Amino acid sequence: MKALVLERKHELSLRDIDLPLAVGPTDVRIRIDTVGVCGSDVHYYTHGRIGSFVVEAPMVLGHEAAGTVIETGRAVTSLKVGDRVCMEPGIPDLSSRASKLGLYNVDPSVVFWATPPIHGVLTPEVVHPAVFTFKLPDNVSFAEAAMVEPFPVGLQAAVRAIIQPGDTAVVTGAGPIGIMAALAALAGGCSRVIVSDLMPEKLAIAGRYPGVSTVNVRGQNLAEAVAAATDGWGADVVFEASGRRRPIMGSRRCCAPEAASC
Amino acid sequence: MKALVLERKHELSLRDIDLPLAVGPTDVRIRIDTVGVCGSDVHYYTHGRIGSFVVEAPMVLGHEAAGTVIETGRAVTSLKVGDRVCMEPGIPDLSSRASKLGLYNVDPSVVFWATPPIHGVLTPEVVHPAVFTFKLPDNVSFAEAAMVEPFPVGLQAAVRAIIQPGDTAVVTGAGPIGIMAALAALAGGCSRVIVSDLMPEKLAIAGRYPGVSTVNVRGQNLAEAVAAATDGWGADVVFEASGRRRPIMGSRRCCAPEAASC
Amino acid sequence: MKALVLERKHELSLRDIDLPLAVGPTDVRIRIDTVGVCGSDVHYYTHGRIGSFVVEAPMVLGHEAAGTVIETGRAVTSLKVGDRVCMEPGIPDLSSRASKLGLYNVDPSVVFWATPPIHGVLTPEVVHPAVFTFKLPDNVSFAEAAMVEPFPVGLQAAVRAIIQPGDTAVVTGAGPIGIMAALAALAGGCSRVIVSDLMPEKLAIAGRYPGVSTVNVRGQNLAEAVAAATDGWGADVVFEASGRRRPIMGSRRCCAPEAASC
Amino acid sequence: MKALVLERKHELSLRDIDLPLAVGPTDVRIRIDTVGVCGSDVHYYTHGRIGSFVVEAPMVLGHEAAGTVIETGRAVTSLKVGDRVCMEPGIPDLSSRASKLGLYNVDPSVVFWATPPIHGVLTPEVVHPAVFTFKLPDNVSFAEAAMVEPFPVGLQAAVRAIIQPGDTAVVTGAGPIGIMAALAALAGGCSRVIVSDLMPEKLAIAGRYPGVSTVNVRGQNLAEAVAAATDGWGADVVFEASGRRRPIMGSRRCCAPEAASC
């Protein structure tokens, strides 16, 4: 099967590669429609590694995917051929300690697409467990569905933040994860979100969503902007999505007293 | 000053009555614009009492109020003459145990409008502490602002329910408190709310809000309707706002497993 | 294999019965040492049913069990022959919606010992999945270990109550579940627990534990006793473990304001 | 009145100083018995400042205090002469936004002992509001009571951590705050706490408490010690009380998956 293969650092090819395509009793086969490109795909291409995960053999990239079911295993009842679906890219051990605690997303023994040595899904087809494949509502496009993997990063943060209805949130960093966090914060009860970044292009995208206002920290002091927007009180929740030192250290200056008392 | 006075059970008059109108240093005087009529006002009129609160002397009714500041005490800095405001109807002891714990709303020593022997605000003017008087945003009408007292009943329930983004809620009872709970649940992260009642007129009002669907339990089984709407899973949160035995006992049958495990 | 079989309502026999004893790759075989008798075992004996679970064929009773591993499946690494263990009596579908959410304990598709038509473990041996079999610390006896099934009922309640260190709890009902809730409340941070019941024998057992005081509601008013013990403030948490109408309706009178504001 | 006065950086004197001693209607006068010396007292002595708080005039040190009531204001009913008491060192504005939210401890307008320009209580007597003065149980010594101010630092952390009964905690730093956090974690439901530091003297004190074990990070790797103690799972909660870069950055390596997913 053809796939986008990272041969080694800095070298991609679109070529045939052997991939396991047997459909087990609880699996489905999916024709891929859309695959998002994650920062991790870029990292593997650019650096050949992320921490202890090292690309030591050719690997198919891509893990944010949506498509259409074209075959179902004999024990599958939740899906049928023709269903439009998206997939979780990680397959945990459901009997592990983490999974039994409801934390299968952080199961240390997870098998995760496009994480060496596991192949990703920049391919025409993939076989996946039905329990990690989800039928799309009609009003969700394949492109939106492919975002179902990065969106929970923001959603998980919003859930852990124990937002109260009407809270004001700050998100530092307007990359995809920052925007996901901002949207998740609004979905979770915040009445407004202030997103900061250095790049006007990113802020322009974030600012398109109702409820989001933006601060370019090149020209404006974030803590002052937050204070001005909140009668001096500060933000009830701060999400750090820039990965940079200054926002991490400075975020406390944006916080309302209860948050600052962490 | 003229006021709507409950002389005794079943007897109202609109007449002059002596009310304290001295503005202390931390008080404001407010010209009342709108006052909501609460179930408790109706109870005092109809039964002359609510539990241990008994109308033993003429009492001005009304505690859901909004108006305009017309005088400020000399120590008041948060408000000025002309501000459109709404008010909390209860004045707690801010140094009580409950208040220090952040629960001033349930301070047993609270002094609360239109709760015998305290007069309410169906009057042209009222004097109130500035710290319990709140400036309205321009886009909030006096009529909406008068609802600021019943709305927190729903909001408090939504906060305590620890809603997760995307949850489905059920509200049993489509009276004002049920509708407030439904709106608060949506504001707090629920993606949809199913409201049940027996009266089509009430359900019609509830059903006007986006995100709210309705079930008339005279013709439909609520647990079955919830199951149908949730692939058999059940509601993540149930708010009981009918005060009746059957919904209270039956609400467990609407619950998803995690809720049912309470 | 010999087992204690409930032939039908009111009729028990200790007799041979065919039980599945094949050890799968992820199973262990356990020689049973101790089995607790649960209220549900008594119910099935006395009434032949609990709600929709009806004893329609002979069924082995017992689901609170501890013993010693005597054989392990070839894929089992977490346990070895000779390990002293206790077992969860319910085997959920780990790929169900409830299990993926971390709620496998309330998975509607659970297979649960001594719940018709599933046999229990009042038998010399049982085969069980290793992931639901837990090695005992040396300081835990078999009798204590058999309590590992009822104890989580109390522990789950204590976890959901979001106890704060130093809280006062009330437990209405001094049966095994009430005592478990009292101990779990202490383990979860309560500094004292007041347990109420009508039966002096049960209260005597509850009162043996440090941190637990008791109220016999035949002679004493519980709300008054709680008020006296808390300077009139009330209990921070109330656990209802009697299943009776009066404690359920009366529990609000024991609550501190924050609890009463539920 | 005699007091321990910090004249300026590095210069202390024990001398007479004018202090306000009028007892208002809601105040009590207290004869001081014991005062703890906080890190902040040492900071003011050594550096003359902490951040924006600068010692610009002679200031009495000390804010961790316990003593005996010797006079009560005419409106005080909660205390009487002879009561043994401890005091909160900060007096917030109870009508501030923070206080109304139940966060008076972080009210920005708080007046706090021994924080320039407010005098502390290393003096024979002090006048204090009754609502921030607390009667001691007979089994609490004055020395223990003086610790009532630093202990809540640990307790607040334990409350915010949402400990579940049986959790394992790690505390990095075995100074007074670290030890307070360890004890609060145990009081809040942890079944054991692992405390790390570089100094054997501090670890020896921490290790005296049942439930606390210690790791000297000069000779042992903390993450490895935690992994060994938890079957490789990690700590459920980590409290950072060293203020140093390495423990802050390294704490994630001690965490169990759910914590690491923050």
PDB file of C-alpha atoms in Angstrom, chain C residues 14-250:
ATOM      1  CA  LEU C  14     -24.297 -28.235  50.229  1.00  0.00           C
ATOM      2  CA  ARG C  15     -23.815 -30.481  47.228  1.00  0.00           C
ATOM      3  CA  ASP C  16     -21.778 -31.189  44.129  1.00  0.00           C
ATOM      4  CA  ILE C  17     -22.392 -28.917  41.180  1.00  0.00           C
ATOM      5  CA  ASP C  18     -20.702 -28.499  37.793  1.00  0.00           C
ATOM      6  CA  LEU C  19     -18.710 -25.260  37.638  1.00  0.00           C
ATOM      7  CA  PRO C  20     -16.430 -24.052  34.825  1.00  0.00           C
ATOM      8  CA  LEU C  21     -12.839 -24.472  35.999  1.00  0.00           C
ATOM      9  CA  ALA C  22     -10.773 -24.096  32.833  1.00  0.00           C
ATOM     10  CA  VAL C  23      -7.952 -21.592  33.401  1.00  0.00           C
ATOM     11  CA  GLY C  24      -7.626 -19.255  30.398  1.00  0.00           C
ATOM     12  CA  PRO C  25      -4.356 -17.541  29.530  1.00  0.00           C
ATOM     13  CA  THR C  26      -5.173 -14.415  31.619  1.00  0.00           C
ATOM     14  CA  ASP C  27      -6.941 -16.242  34.477  1.00  0.00           C
ATOM     15  CA  VAL C  28      -5.886 -17.628  37.828  1.00  0.00           C
ATOM     16  CA  ARG C  29      -7.350 -20.489  39.849  1.00  0.00           C
ATOM     17  CA  ILE C  30      -7.871 -19.613  43.514  1.00  0.00           C
ATOM     18  CA  ARG C  31      -8.432 -21.880  46.537  1.00  0.00           C
ATOM     19  CA  ILE C  32     -11.089 -20.011  48.518  1.00  0.00           C
ATOM     20  CA  ASP C  33     -10.357 -19.356  52.204  1.00  0.00           C
ATOM     21  CA  THR C  34     -13.056 -16.941  53.390  1.00  0.00           C
ATOM     22  CA  VAL C  35     -16.362 -15.743  51.945  1.00  0.00           C
ATOM     23  CA  GLY C  36     -18.483 -12.998  53.500  1.00  0.00           C
ATOM     24  CA  VAL C  37     -22.268 -13.280  53.482  1.00  0.00           C
ATOM     25  CA  CYS C  38     -23.818 -10.177  51.951  1.00  0.00           C
ATOM     26  CA  GLY C  39     -27.302  -8.774  52.396  1.00  0.00           C
ATOM     27  CA  SER C  40     -27.901  -9.767  48.783  1.00  0.00           C
ATOM     28  CA  ASP C  41     -27.194 -13.454  49.570  1.00  0.00           C
ATOM     29  CA  VAL C  42     -29.756 -13.226  52.351  1.00  0.00           C
ATOM     30  CA  HIS C  43     -32.243 -11.525  50.018  1.00  0.00           C
ATOM     31  CA  TYR C  44     -31.942 -14.261  47.398  1.00  0.00           C
ATOM     32  CA  TYR C  45     -32.459 -16.901  50.107  1.00  0.00           C
ATOM     33  CA  THR C  46     -35.412 -15.083  51.695  1.00  0.00           C
ATOM     34  CA  HIS C  47     -37.195 -13.589  48.689  1.00  0.00           C
ATOM     35  CA  GLY C  48     -35.732 -15.443  45.720  1.00  0.00           C
ATOM     36  CA  ARG C  49     -35.074 -12.162  43.957  1.00  0.00           C
ATOM     37  CA  ILE C  50     -33.744  -8.626  44.093  1.00  0.00           C
ATOM     38  CA  GLY C  51     -35.707  -6.395  41.722  1.00  0.00           C
ATOM     39  CA  SER C  52     -35.399  -7.812  38.229  1.00  0.00           C
ATOM     40  CA  PHE C  53     -32.785 -10.422  39.286  1.00  0.00           C
ATOM     41  CA  VAL C  54     -34.758 -13.607  39.929  1.00  0.00           C
ATOM     42  CA  VAL C  55     -33.393 -16.993  41.052  1.00  0.00           C
ATOM     43  CA  GLU C  56     -34.865 -19.308  38.395  1.00  0.00           C
ATOM     44  CA  ALA C  57     -32.310 -22.122  38.645  1.00  0.00           C
ATOM     45  CA  PRO C  58     -30.008 -23.454  41.391  1.00  0.00           C
ATOM     46  CA  MET C  59     -27.289 -20.858  42.075  1.00  0.00           C
ATOM     47  CA  VAL C  60     -24.132 -20.917  44.222  1.00  0.00           C
ATOM     48  CA  LEU C  61     -24.180 -18.005  46.713  1.00  0.00           C
ATOM     49  CA  GLY C  62     -21.351 -15.737  47.924  1.00  0.00           C
ATOM     50  CA  HIS C  63     -19.340 -12.937  46.325  1.00  0.00           C
ATOM     51  CA  GLU C  64     -17.077 -11.470  49.051  1.00  0.00           C
ATOM     52  CA  ALA C  65     -14.042 -13.700  48.826  1.00  0.00           C
ATOM     53  CA  ALA C  66     -10.344 -14.167  49.559  1.00  0.00           C
ATOM     54  CA  GLY C  67      -8.014 -17.121  49.045  1.00  0.00           C
ATOM     55  CA  THR C  68      -4.743 -18.407  47.625  1.00  0.00           C
ATOM     56  CA  VAL C  69      -3.616 -18.672  43.988  1.00  0.00           C
ATOM     57  CA  ILE C  70      -3.080 -22.325  43.027  1.00  0.00           C
ATOM     58  CA  GLU C  71      -2.672 -22.054  39.235  1.00  0.00           C
ATOM     59  CA  THR C  72      -1.934 -19.216  36.808  1.00  0.00           C
ATOM     60  CA  GLY C  73      -2.743 -18.824  33.104  1.00  0.00           C
ATOM     61  CA  ARG C  74       0.236 -18.746  30.768  1.00  0.00           C
ATOM     62  CA  ALA C  75      -0.035 -14.952  30.137  1.00  0.00           C
ATOM     63  CA  VAL C  76      -0.345 -13.967  33.798  1.00  0.00           C
ATOM     64  CA  THR C  77       2.644 -12.036  35.159  1.00  0.00           C
ATOM     65  CA  SER C  78       1.091 -10.098  38.043  1.00  0.00           C
ATOM     66  CA  LEU C  79       0.447 -13.112  40.283  1.00  0.00           C
ATOM     67  CA  LYS C  80       2.073 -16.445  41.116  1.00  0.00           C
ATOM     68  CA  VAL C  81       1.089 -19.696  42.813  1.00  0.00           C
ATOM     69  CA  GLY C  82       0.928 -19.199  46.568  1.00  0.00           C
ATOM     70  CA  ASP C  83      -0.053 -15.533  46.488  1.00  0.00           C
ATOM     71  CA  ARG C  84      -2.729 -14.652  49.030  1.00  0.00           C
ATOM     72  CA  VAL C  85      -5.381 -12.665  47.165  1.00  0.00           C
ATOM     73  CA  CYS C  86      -8.827 -11.121  47.164  1.00  0.00           C
ATOM     74  CA  MET C  87     -11.058 -10.674  44.153  1.00  0.00           C
ATOM     75  CA  GLU C  88     -13.488  -8.211  42.636  1.00  0.00           C
ATOM     76  CA  PRO C  89     -16.753 -10.111  42.230  1.00  0.00           C
ATOM     77  CA  GLY C  90     -17.819  -8.339  39.042  1.00  0.00           C
ATOM     78  CA  ILE C  91     -16.206  -8.816  35.641  1.00  0.00           C
ATOM     79  CA  PRO C  92     -17.040  -5.853  33.407  1.00  0.00           C
ATOM     80  CA  ASP C  93     -16.548  -5.508  29.664  1.00  0.00           C
ATOM     81  CA  LEU C  94     -13.358  -3.436  29.666  1.00  0.00           C
ATOM     82  CA  SER C  95     -14.136  -1.995  26.240  1.00  0.00           C
ATOM     83  CA  SER C  96     -17.611  -0.731  27.205  1.00  0.00           C
ATOM     84  CA  ARG C  97     -18.455   2.954  27.401  1.00  0.00           C
ATOM     85  CA  ALA C  98     -18.606   2.837  31.205  1.00  0.00           C
ATOM     86  CA  SER C  99     -15.238   1.078  31.492  1.00  0.00           C
ATOM     87  CA  LYS C 100     -13.523   3.513  29.139  1.00  0.00           C
ATOM     88  CA  LEU C 101     -14.823   6.352  31.322  1.00  0.00           C
ATOM     89  CA  GLY C 102     -13.238   4.749  34.409  1.00  0.00           C
ATOM     90  CA  LEU C 103     -16.584   3.463  35.715  1.00  0.00           C
ATOM     91  CA  TYR C 104     -16.161  -0.257  35.156  1.00  0.00           C
ATOM     92  CA  ASN C 105     -17.804  -0.819  38.544  1.00  0.00           C
ATOM     93  CA  VAL C 106     -21.117   0.346  37.074  1.00  0.00           C
ATOM     94  CA  ASP C 107     -20.752  -1.184  33.617  1.00  0.00           C
ATOM     95  CA  PRO C 108     -24.301  -2.321  32.762  1.00  0.00           C
ATOM     96  CA  SER C 109     -22.874  -5.449  31.097  1.00  0.00           C
ATOM     97  CA  VAL C 110     -20.975  -6.608  34.218  1.00  0.00           C
ATOM     98  CA  VAL C 111     -20.999 -10.337  35.074  1.00  0.00           C
ATOM     99  CA  PHE C 112     -21.304 -10.495  38.867  1.00  0.00           C
ATOM    100  CA  TRP C 113     -20.936 -13.458  41.222  1.00  0.00           C
ATOM    101  CA  ALA C 114     -24.099 -14.793  42.902  1.00  0.00           C
ATOM    102  CA  THR C 115     -26.364 -12.590  40.821  1.00  0.00           C
ATOM    103  CA  PRO C 116     -28.755 -14.781  38.808  1.00  0.00           C
ATOM    104  CA  PRO C 117     -27.880 -16.572  36.631  1.00  0.00           C
ATOM    105  CA  ILE C 118     -24.167 -16.234  37.601  1.00  0.00           C
ATOM    106  CA  HIS C 119     -22.809 -18.621  40.239  1.00  0.00           C
ATOM    107  CA  GLY C 120     -21.053 -17.262  43.329  1.00  0.00           C
ATOM    108  CA  VAL C 121     -17.992 -18.538  45.201  1.00  0.00           C
ATOM    109  CA  LEU C 122     -19.129 -20.442  48.293  1.00  0.00           C
ATOM    110  CA  THR C 123     -17.030 -23.207  46.759  1.00  0.00           C
ATOM    111  CA  PRO C 124     -13.549 -24.666  47.350  1.00  0.00           C
ATOM    112  CA  GLU C 125     -12.098 -23.138  44.155  1.00  0.00           C
ATOM    113  CA  VAL C 126     -12.814 -20.468  41.593  1.00  0.00           C
ATOM    114  CA  VAL C 127     -11.269 -19.338  38.288  1.00  0.00           C
ATOM    115  CA  HIS C 128     -11.041 -15.573  37.876  1.00  0.00           C
ATOM    116  CA  PRO C 129      -9.308 -13.015  35.609  1.00  0.00           C
ATOM    117  CA  ALA C 130      -5.923 -11.995  37.025  1.00  0.00           C
ATOM    118  CA  VAL C 131      -6.667  -8.304  36.435  1.00  0.00           C
ATOM    119  CA  PHE C 132      -9.501  -8.483  38.963  1.00  0.00           C
ATOM    120  CA  THR C 133      -7.496 -10.511  41.495  1.00  0.00           C
ATOM    121  CA  PHE C 134      -5.323  -8.567  43.954  1.00  0.00           C
ATOM    122  CA  LYS C 135      -2.333  -9.681  46.017  1.00  0.00           C
ATOM    123  CA  LEU C 136      -2.778  -9.042  49.744  1.00  0.00           C
ATOM    124  CA  PRO C 137      -0.191  -7.268  51.880  1.00  0.00           C
ATOM    125  CA  ASP C 138       1.114  -9.547  54.649  1.00  0.00           C
ATOM    126  CA  ASN C 139      -0.721  -7.577  57.334  1.00  0.00           C
ATOM    127  CA  VAL C 140      -4.168  -8.177  55.828  1.00  0.00           C
ATOM    128  CA  SER C 141      -5.983 -11.337  56.931  1.00  0.00           C
ATOM    129  CA  PHE C 142      -8.245 -13.406  54.673  1.00  0.00           C
ATOM    130  CA  ALA C 143     -11.255 -12.288  56.741  1.00  0.00           C
ATOM    131  CA  GLU C 144     -10.341  -8.624  56.242  1.00  0.00           C
ATOM    132  CA  ALA C 145      -9.637  -9.252  52.572  1.00  0.00           C
ATOM    133  CA  ALA C 146     -13.097 -10.729  52.045  1.00  0.00           C
ATOM    134  CA  MET C 147     -14.417  -7.310  53.100  1.00  0.00           C
ATOM    135  CA  VAL C 148     -12.701  -5.699  50.127  1.00  0.00           C
ATOM    136  CA  GLU C 149     -15.965  -5.836  48.210  1.00  0.00           C
ATOM    137  CA  PRO C 150     -18.264  -4.057  50.699  1.00  0.00           C
ATOM    138  CA  PHE C 151     -15.610  -1.579  51.818  1.00  0.00           C
ATOM    139  CA  PRO C 152     -15.510   0.282  48.457  1.00  0.00           C
ATOM    140  CA  VAL C 153     -19.209   1.051  48.841  1.00  0.00           C
ATOM    141  CA  GLY C 154     -18.203   3.264  51.742  1.00  0.00           C
ATOM    142  CA  LEU C 155     -15.021   4.402  50.050  1.00  0.00           C
ATOM    143  CA  GLN C 156     -16.809   5.439  46.864  1.00  0.00           C
ATOM    144  CA  ALA C 157     -19.216   7.496  48.960  1.00  0.00           C
ATOM    145  CA  ALA C 158     -16.292   9.105  50.794  1.00  0.00           C
ATOM    146  CA  VAL C 159     -14.543   9.945  47.514  1.00  0.00           C
ATOM    147  CA  ARG C 160     -17.656  11.486  45.989  1.00  0.00           C
ATOM    148  CA  ALA C 161     -18.300  13.541  49.124  1.00  0.00           C
ATOM    149  CA  ILE C 162     -15.110  15.590  48.493  1.00  0.00           C
ATOM    150  CA  ILE C 163     -14.264  15.570  52.207  1.00  0.00           C
ATOM    151  CA  GLN C 164     -12.036  18.347  53.485  1.00  0.00           C
ATOM    152  CA  PRO C 165      -9.524  17.563  56.235  1.00  0.00           C
ATOM    153  CA  GLY C 166     -11.149  17.982  59.630  1.00  0.00           C
ATOM    154  CA  ASP C 167     -14.745  17.598  58.439  1.00  0.00           C
ATOM    155  CA  THR C 168     -17.401  16.089  60.714  1.00  0.00           C
ATOM    156  CA  ALA C 169     -19.495  13.316  59.121  1.00  0.00           C
ATOM    157  CA  VAL C 170     -22.788  11.755  60.121  1.00  0.00           C
ATOM    158  CA  VAL C 171     -23.630   8.187  59.076  1.00  0.00           C
ATOM    159  CA  THR C 172     -27.256   7.125  59.494  1.00  0.00           C
ATOM    160  CA  GLY C 173     -27.322   3.342  59.878  1.00  0.00           C
ATOM    161  CA  ALA C 174     -24.745   1.175  61.704  1.00  0.00           C
ATOM    162  CA  GLY C 175     -24.941  -1.958  59.564  1.00  0.00           C
ATOM    163  CA  PRO C 176     -21.850  -3.186  57.712  1.00  0.00           C
ATOM    164  CA  ILE C 177     -22.239  -0.553  54.968  1.00  0.00           C
ATOM    165  CA  GLY C 178     -22.696   2.226  57.515  1.00  0.00           C
ATOM    166  CA  ILE C 179     -19.601   1.124  59.428  1.00  0.00           C
ATOM    167  CA  MET C 180     -17.652   0.919  56.151  1.00  0.00           C
ATOM    168  CA  ALA C 181     -18.770   4.452  55.288  1.00  0.00           C
ATOM    169  CA  ALA C 182     -17.700   5.661  58.731  1.00  0.00           C
ATOM    170  CA  LEU C 183     -14.232   4.108  58.386  1.00  0.00           C
ATOM    171  CA  ALA C 184     -13.891   5.403  54.834  1.00  0.00           C
ATOM    172  CA  ALA C 185     -14.871   8.900  55.977  1.00  0.00           C
ATOM    173  CA  LEU C 186     -12.131   8.802  58.615  1.00  0.00           C
ATOM    174  CA  ALA C 187      -9.630   7.485  56.057  1.00  0.00           C
ATOM    175  CA  GLY C 188     -10.707  10.274  53.707  1.00  0.00           C
ATOM    176  CA  GLY C 189      -9.979  13.111  56.097  1.00  0.00           C
ATOM    177  CA  CYS C 190     -12.898  13.443  58.506  1.00  0.00           C
ATOM    178  CA  SER C 191     -11.707  14.009  62.039  1.00  0.00           C
ATOM    179  CA  ARG C 192     -14.811  12.475  63.573  1.00  0.00           C
ATOM    180  CA  VAL C 193     -17.908  10.555  62.573  1.00  0.00           C
ATOM    181  CA  ILE C 194     -21.251  10.353  64.354  1.00  0.00           C
ATOM    182  CA  VAL C 195     -23.090   7.083  63.607  1.00  0.00           C
ATOM    183  CA  SER C 196     -26.799   6.666  64.349  1.00  0.00           C
ATOM    184  CA  ASP C 197     -28.980   3.558  64.571  1.00  0.00           C
ATOM    185  CA  LEU C 198     -31.781   2.028  66.628  1.00  0.00           C
ATOM    186  CA  MET C 199     -29.920  -1.119  67.669  1.00  0.00           C
ATOM    187  CA  PRO C 200     -27.487  -0.921  70.585  1.00  0.00           C
ATOM    188  CA  GLU C 201     -25.575  -4.015  69.392  1.00  0.00           C
ATOM    189  CA  LYS C 202     -24.725  -2.386  66.064  1.00  0.00           C
ATOM    190  CA  LEU C 203     -23.850   0.941  67.669  1.00  0.00           C
ATOM    191  CA  ALA C 204     -21.549  -0.877  70.094  1.00  0.00           C
ATOM    192  CA  ILE C 205     -19.549  -2.261  67.173  1.00  0.00           C
ATOM    193  CA  ALA C 206     -19.389   1.098  65.378  1.00  0.00           C
ATOM    194  CA  GLY C 207     -18.385   2.880  68.567  1.00  0.00           C
ATOM    195  CA  ARG C 208     -15.303   0.708  69.028  1.00  0.00           C
ATOM    196  CA  TYR C 209     -13.402   2.588  66.338  1.00  0.00           C
ATOM    197  CA  PRO C 210     -11.412   5.668  67.399  1.00  0.00           C
ATOM    198  CA  GLY C 211     -13.016   8.775  65.921  1.00  0.00           C
ATOM    199  CA  VAL C 212     -16.517   7.299  65.905  1.00  0.00           C
ATOM    200  CA  SER C 213     -19.211   8.359  68.376  1.00  0.00           C
ATOM    201  CA  THR C 214     -22.743   6.973  68.353  1.00  0.00           C
ATOM    202  CA  VAL C 215     -26.311   8.166  68.760  1.00  0.00           C
ATOM    203  CA  ASN C 216     -29.201   5.804  69.463  1.00  0.00           C
ATOM    204  CA  VAL C 217     -32.114   7.563  67.801  1.00  0.00           C
ATOM    205  CA  ARG C 218     -34.560   5.704  69.986  1.00  0.00           C
ATOM    206  CA  GLY C 219     -33.505   7.870  72.894  1.00  0.00           C
ATOM    207  CA  GLN C 220     -31.788  10.858  71.303  1.00  0.00           C
ATOM    208  CA  ASN C 221     -32.619  13.347  68.543  1.00  0.00           C
ATOM    209  CA  LEU C 222     -29.878  13.057  65.934  1.00  0.00           C
ATOM    210  CA  ALA C 223     -30.044  16.639  64.668  1.00  0.00           C
ATOM    211  CA  GLU C 224     -29.785  17.912  68.242  1.00  0.00           C
ATOM    212  CA  ALA C 225     -26.856  15.608  69.001  1.00  0.00           C
ATOM    213  CA  VAL C 226     -25.055  16.804  65.859  1.00  0.00           C
ATOM    214  CA  ALA C 227     -25.762  20.438  66.698  1.00  0.00           C
ATOM    215  CA  ALA C 228     -24.428  19.922  70.224  1.00  0.00           C
ATOM    216  CA  ALA C 229     -21.252  18.299  68.892  1.00  0.00           C
ATOM    217  CA  THR C 230     -20.592  21.054  66.343  1.00  0.00           C
ATOM    218  CA  ASP C 231     -21.444  24.284  68.188  1.00  0.00           C
ATOM    219  CA  GLY C 232     -24.706  24.423  66.268  1.00  0.00           C
ATOM    220  CA  TRP C 233     -23.008  24.326  62.881  1.00  0.00           C
ATOM    221  CA  GLY C 234     -24.009  20.846  61.682  1.00  0.00           C
ATOM    222  CA  ALA C 235     -22.219  18.037  59.867  1.00  0.00           C
ATOM    223  CA  ASP C 236     -20.137  18.758  56.779  1.00  0.00           C
ATOM    224  CA  VAL C 237     -21.095  15.448  55.186  1.00  0.00           C
ATOM    225  CA  VAL C 238     -23.993  13.039  55.769  1.00  0.00           C
ATOM    226  CA  PHE C 239     -23.919   9.411  54.564  1.00  0.00           C
ATOM    227  CA  GLU C 240     -27.275   7.632  54.513  1.00  0.00           C
ATOM    228  CA  ALA C 241     -26.838   3.884  55.089  1.00  0.00           C
ATOM    229  CA  SER C 242     -30.104   2.843  56.687  1.00  0.00           C
ATOM    230  CA  GLY C 243     -32.305   2.756  53.601  1.00  0.00           C
ATOM    231  CA  ARG C 244     -35.186   3.986  55.720  1.00  0.00           C
ATOM    232  CA  ARG C 245     -37.489   6.900  55.072  1.00  0.00           C
ATOM    233  CA  ARG C 246     -37.011   8.874  58.277  1.00  0.00           C
ATOM    234  CA  PRO C 247     -33.221   9.184  58.172  1.00  0.00           C
ATOM    235  CA  ILE C 248     -33.386  10.050  54.466  1.00  0.00           C
ATOM    236  CA  MET C 249     -35.865  12.856  55.025  1.00  0.00           C
ATOM    237  CA  GLY C 250     -34.266  14.003  58.283  1.00  0.00           C
TER     238      GLY C 250
END
